[in-house]
């Protein structure tokens, strides 16, 4: 198997605390992979290491064979990795459309002064970006609110807008941090369809953190389980559900009822 | 440079440093609790100096009474400033309160210009402070000794309040976490008012001693010492009271000694502190004794 | 509303402005023209600070420093070598300072460039700092500029400063530069780069995650703002014909900050309106500071009253209307058209 993304024994220490220890994963192109674990298990820390927000104490991240460890977040994004945030982080004062356009900046060819000085190729590029941004909004079903202020959108729409903004950076690898948080069963059902849809439509590879076990088990092809920073299990959903270590880690949480 | 002159410089540095330290404590306490650079603090310092000489010349109060009255009045001004200009902005973005503070600073400065006129005035000094004493070959003004000693006493008093009394416990709790403290029943607003009062009282004391030491009063007299004291607070680690004291002393010594050893740089005297500030912010933004929480992604 | 409609309307607006300036020049007295000149410069300065603080979210208090750099560079370039030979009383100027000479437009541009270059240099380390720390560090930078200006008499003539700077900065130059700044800043803000500035202001972490090179764009915005601050400083030097280090105290930055906050952080139209209003009111309030003679009675003026009023006004705005006049809203032709349509419907 030729992995698109590879994490090699990623370790993150904060002072004496080991937040994540030796996290290794190889994610095949086109896969939808889950990262689960109880609160505080180090899932978001893994995301932050992969996306360049934290420099891992130890270990490497490879994208398509290229070592991207230690790159700053914007360079990681440029390399083809996009993410969403657990507690939605939109540009609140901008419209939905503007949020998506910011995502396109990383692929922009023209310089800042070209568009300011009415340089025709730059103006054409801006027009193209606008069209593309509307397409992306359409893909997440937000065309009708393109001109609305992002902070005024309902919660679910904000989640989808964040995904559209991430897609605007033209990623190959997308990290979703709790996309189903705060959704009712109906909505999370739709979300599963949606995740599969964008994977196919944008030929993505997806890694997602999720607490909603229905979503994780329903959409992921492979799952990593973290507990206290240690990878306690990995495998296809069926194997994870019956794994005694996982059940123990989740004792009293959703997994027990589900197992 | 003879040893006597060097000692003289050291004493001057100690005097200047303890004056900075007294102002710096006010900055550091307010920043520790509200994360606010209280720009108006330098005007509080200036008001202290004016009030006491007003008391003496206009109301013919005896010195000790004028001192106490001025310090109390300035503490009241400090509390009022917080009540009117900062308290309504507790939930606003931090920079809003900062802009408000800058506004208050200019307001007080210009009120002082309106009331006292912009021209500098001579300060009348009580006689017993004027006659120099000779100690071991060093010519010492009583003030040069009086300032560090009184400053030390004031600082000890403050430390006692902060570390050994119930309101002091409240202050320390609020500076750790204002919301939780409120939930735990700490009377947040009164404690903050007390903080402003104490900080302002120290600044007033510093202003009075400053005016005696460098005998001139003018409405903008607080600006430069205020900035320098703030820098001292950052250098010592903003939020830490011992840090403010150390920072103030270090800055005082540095300023006097650099000018003493490199007289060519005397013109740049007011820039030293800012250079120090920028260096500290870049190299160790938490200062000597401070700690700041990291931002979470 | 079509693009060429907007273009035509803007063109007309510039025409109206030009006509007004012609009228002003013909019918107004020197004092009123001076105020109009100050309006243009203050709008320019407010726009530049708004770009840095209101749109990119960098709380910079270094404007007086950039203005000082622009003012000194411009003044040195437009003063003739003979004038400079007379001016430098403390110590003779360096030969290259004395011989440097350039036409006004080049001098102003050079002042802007010098300020921008300085911004890039100090921004490189300083822009890593956030919020209030950035504010106090840039304030420190401005103070250092002032102290240095005081101490390099062979370049700046020390505390004496320059007198008799040629008064080239007439209405046309001032409004021309102001308009140029307005158009460029609006163009940049409407481009994707401008959207990224606002994104950085709203959420820096998210902007970084979306591939925005936050540091580079901050440096860009900071330098652009400093460029126009330098331009403003140059124009001001030529308008007032005298400069000295004392002119560039923190209060100068305070005045610009006041305009930006009152107009609305993140609103270009707000800065324009507040720039005009604040300048005019500030001048008008001068009367309280001058003695007033009523018949045989002379009321003494009250120095300092102007700033008392203005600082109170600033505090009131922050306390009761934090978003200022306009918030982040703008007045645009599209907006006016939409408003008119709505009214017709109603």
Coordinates of C-alpha atoms in Angstrom, one line a residue, chain A residues 105 112, chain C residues 48 51-53 55-58 60 66 112-113 115-129 134 138 188 193 196-197 200 204 212-228:
Chain A
X105 CA -5.8 32.7 -1.4
X112 CA -1.5 42.0 -4.1
Chain C
X48 CA -3.4 54.3 6.9
X51 CA -5.6 49.6 7.4
X52 CA -3.2 48.5 10.1
X53 CA -5.5 48.4 13.1
X55 CA -8.6 45.9 8.9
X56 CA -5.7 43.8 9.9
X57 CA -6.2 43.9 13.7
X58 CA -2.6 45.0 14.6
X60 CA -0.1 49.9 16.4
X66 CA 6.4 56.9 10.7
X112 CA 6.6 57.3 2.4
X113 CA 9.1 54.7 1.2
X115 CA 8.6 55.0 6.5
X116 CA 7.6 51.8 4.8
X117 CA 11.1 50.5 4.8
X118 CA 11.4 51.3 8.5
X119 CA 8.1 49.6 9.1
X120 CA 9.4 46.4 7.4
X121 CA 12.5 46.5 9.5
X122 CA 10.8 47.0 12.9
X123 CA 7.8 45.0 11.9
X124 CA 10.0 41.9 11.3
X125 CA 10.6 41.4 15.0
X126 CA 7.7 43.3 16.5
X127 CA 4.7 41.9 14.6
X128 CA 5.1 38.6 16.3
X129 CA 3.7 40.3 19.4
X134 CA 2.4 45.3 20.0
X138 CA 5.3 50.3 18.5
X188 CA -6.5 46.4 -1.9
X193 CA -5.4 40.2 -0.2
X196 CA -7.0 38.0 4.1
X197 CA -6.2 41.1 6.1
X200 CA -6.3 37.7 10.1
X204 CA -5.5 34.5 13.1
X212 CA -2.6 32.4 4.7
X213 CA 1.0 33.4 5.3
X214 CA -0.1 35.6 8.2
X215 CA 3.3 37.1 9.0
X216 CA 3.9 38.2 5.4
X217 CA 0.5 39.8 5.1
X218 CA 0.9 41.5 8.4
X219 CA 4.2 42.9 7.3
X220 CA 2.6 44.0 4.1
X221 CA -0.3 45.8 5.8
X222 CA 2.0 47.4 8.3
X223 CA 4.4 48.7 5.7
X224 CA 1.6 49.9 3.5
X225 CA 0.0 51.8 6.4
X226 CA 3.4 53.2 7.3
X227 CA 3.9 54.3 3.8
X228 CA 0.8 56.4 3.8

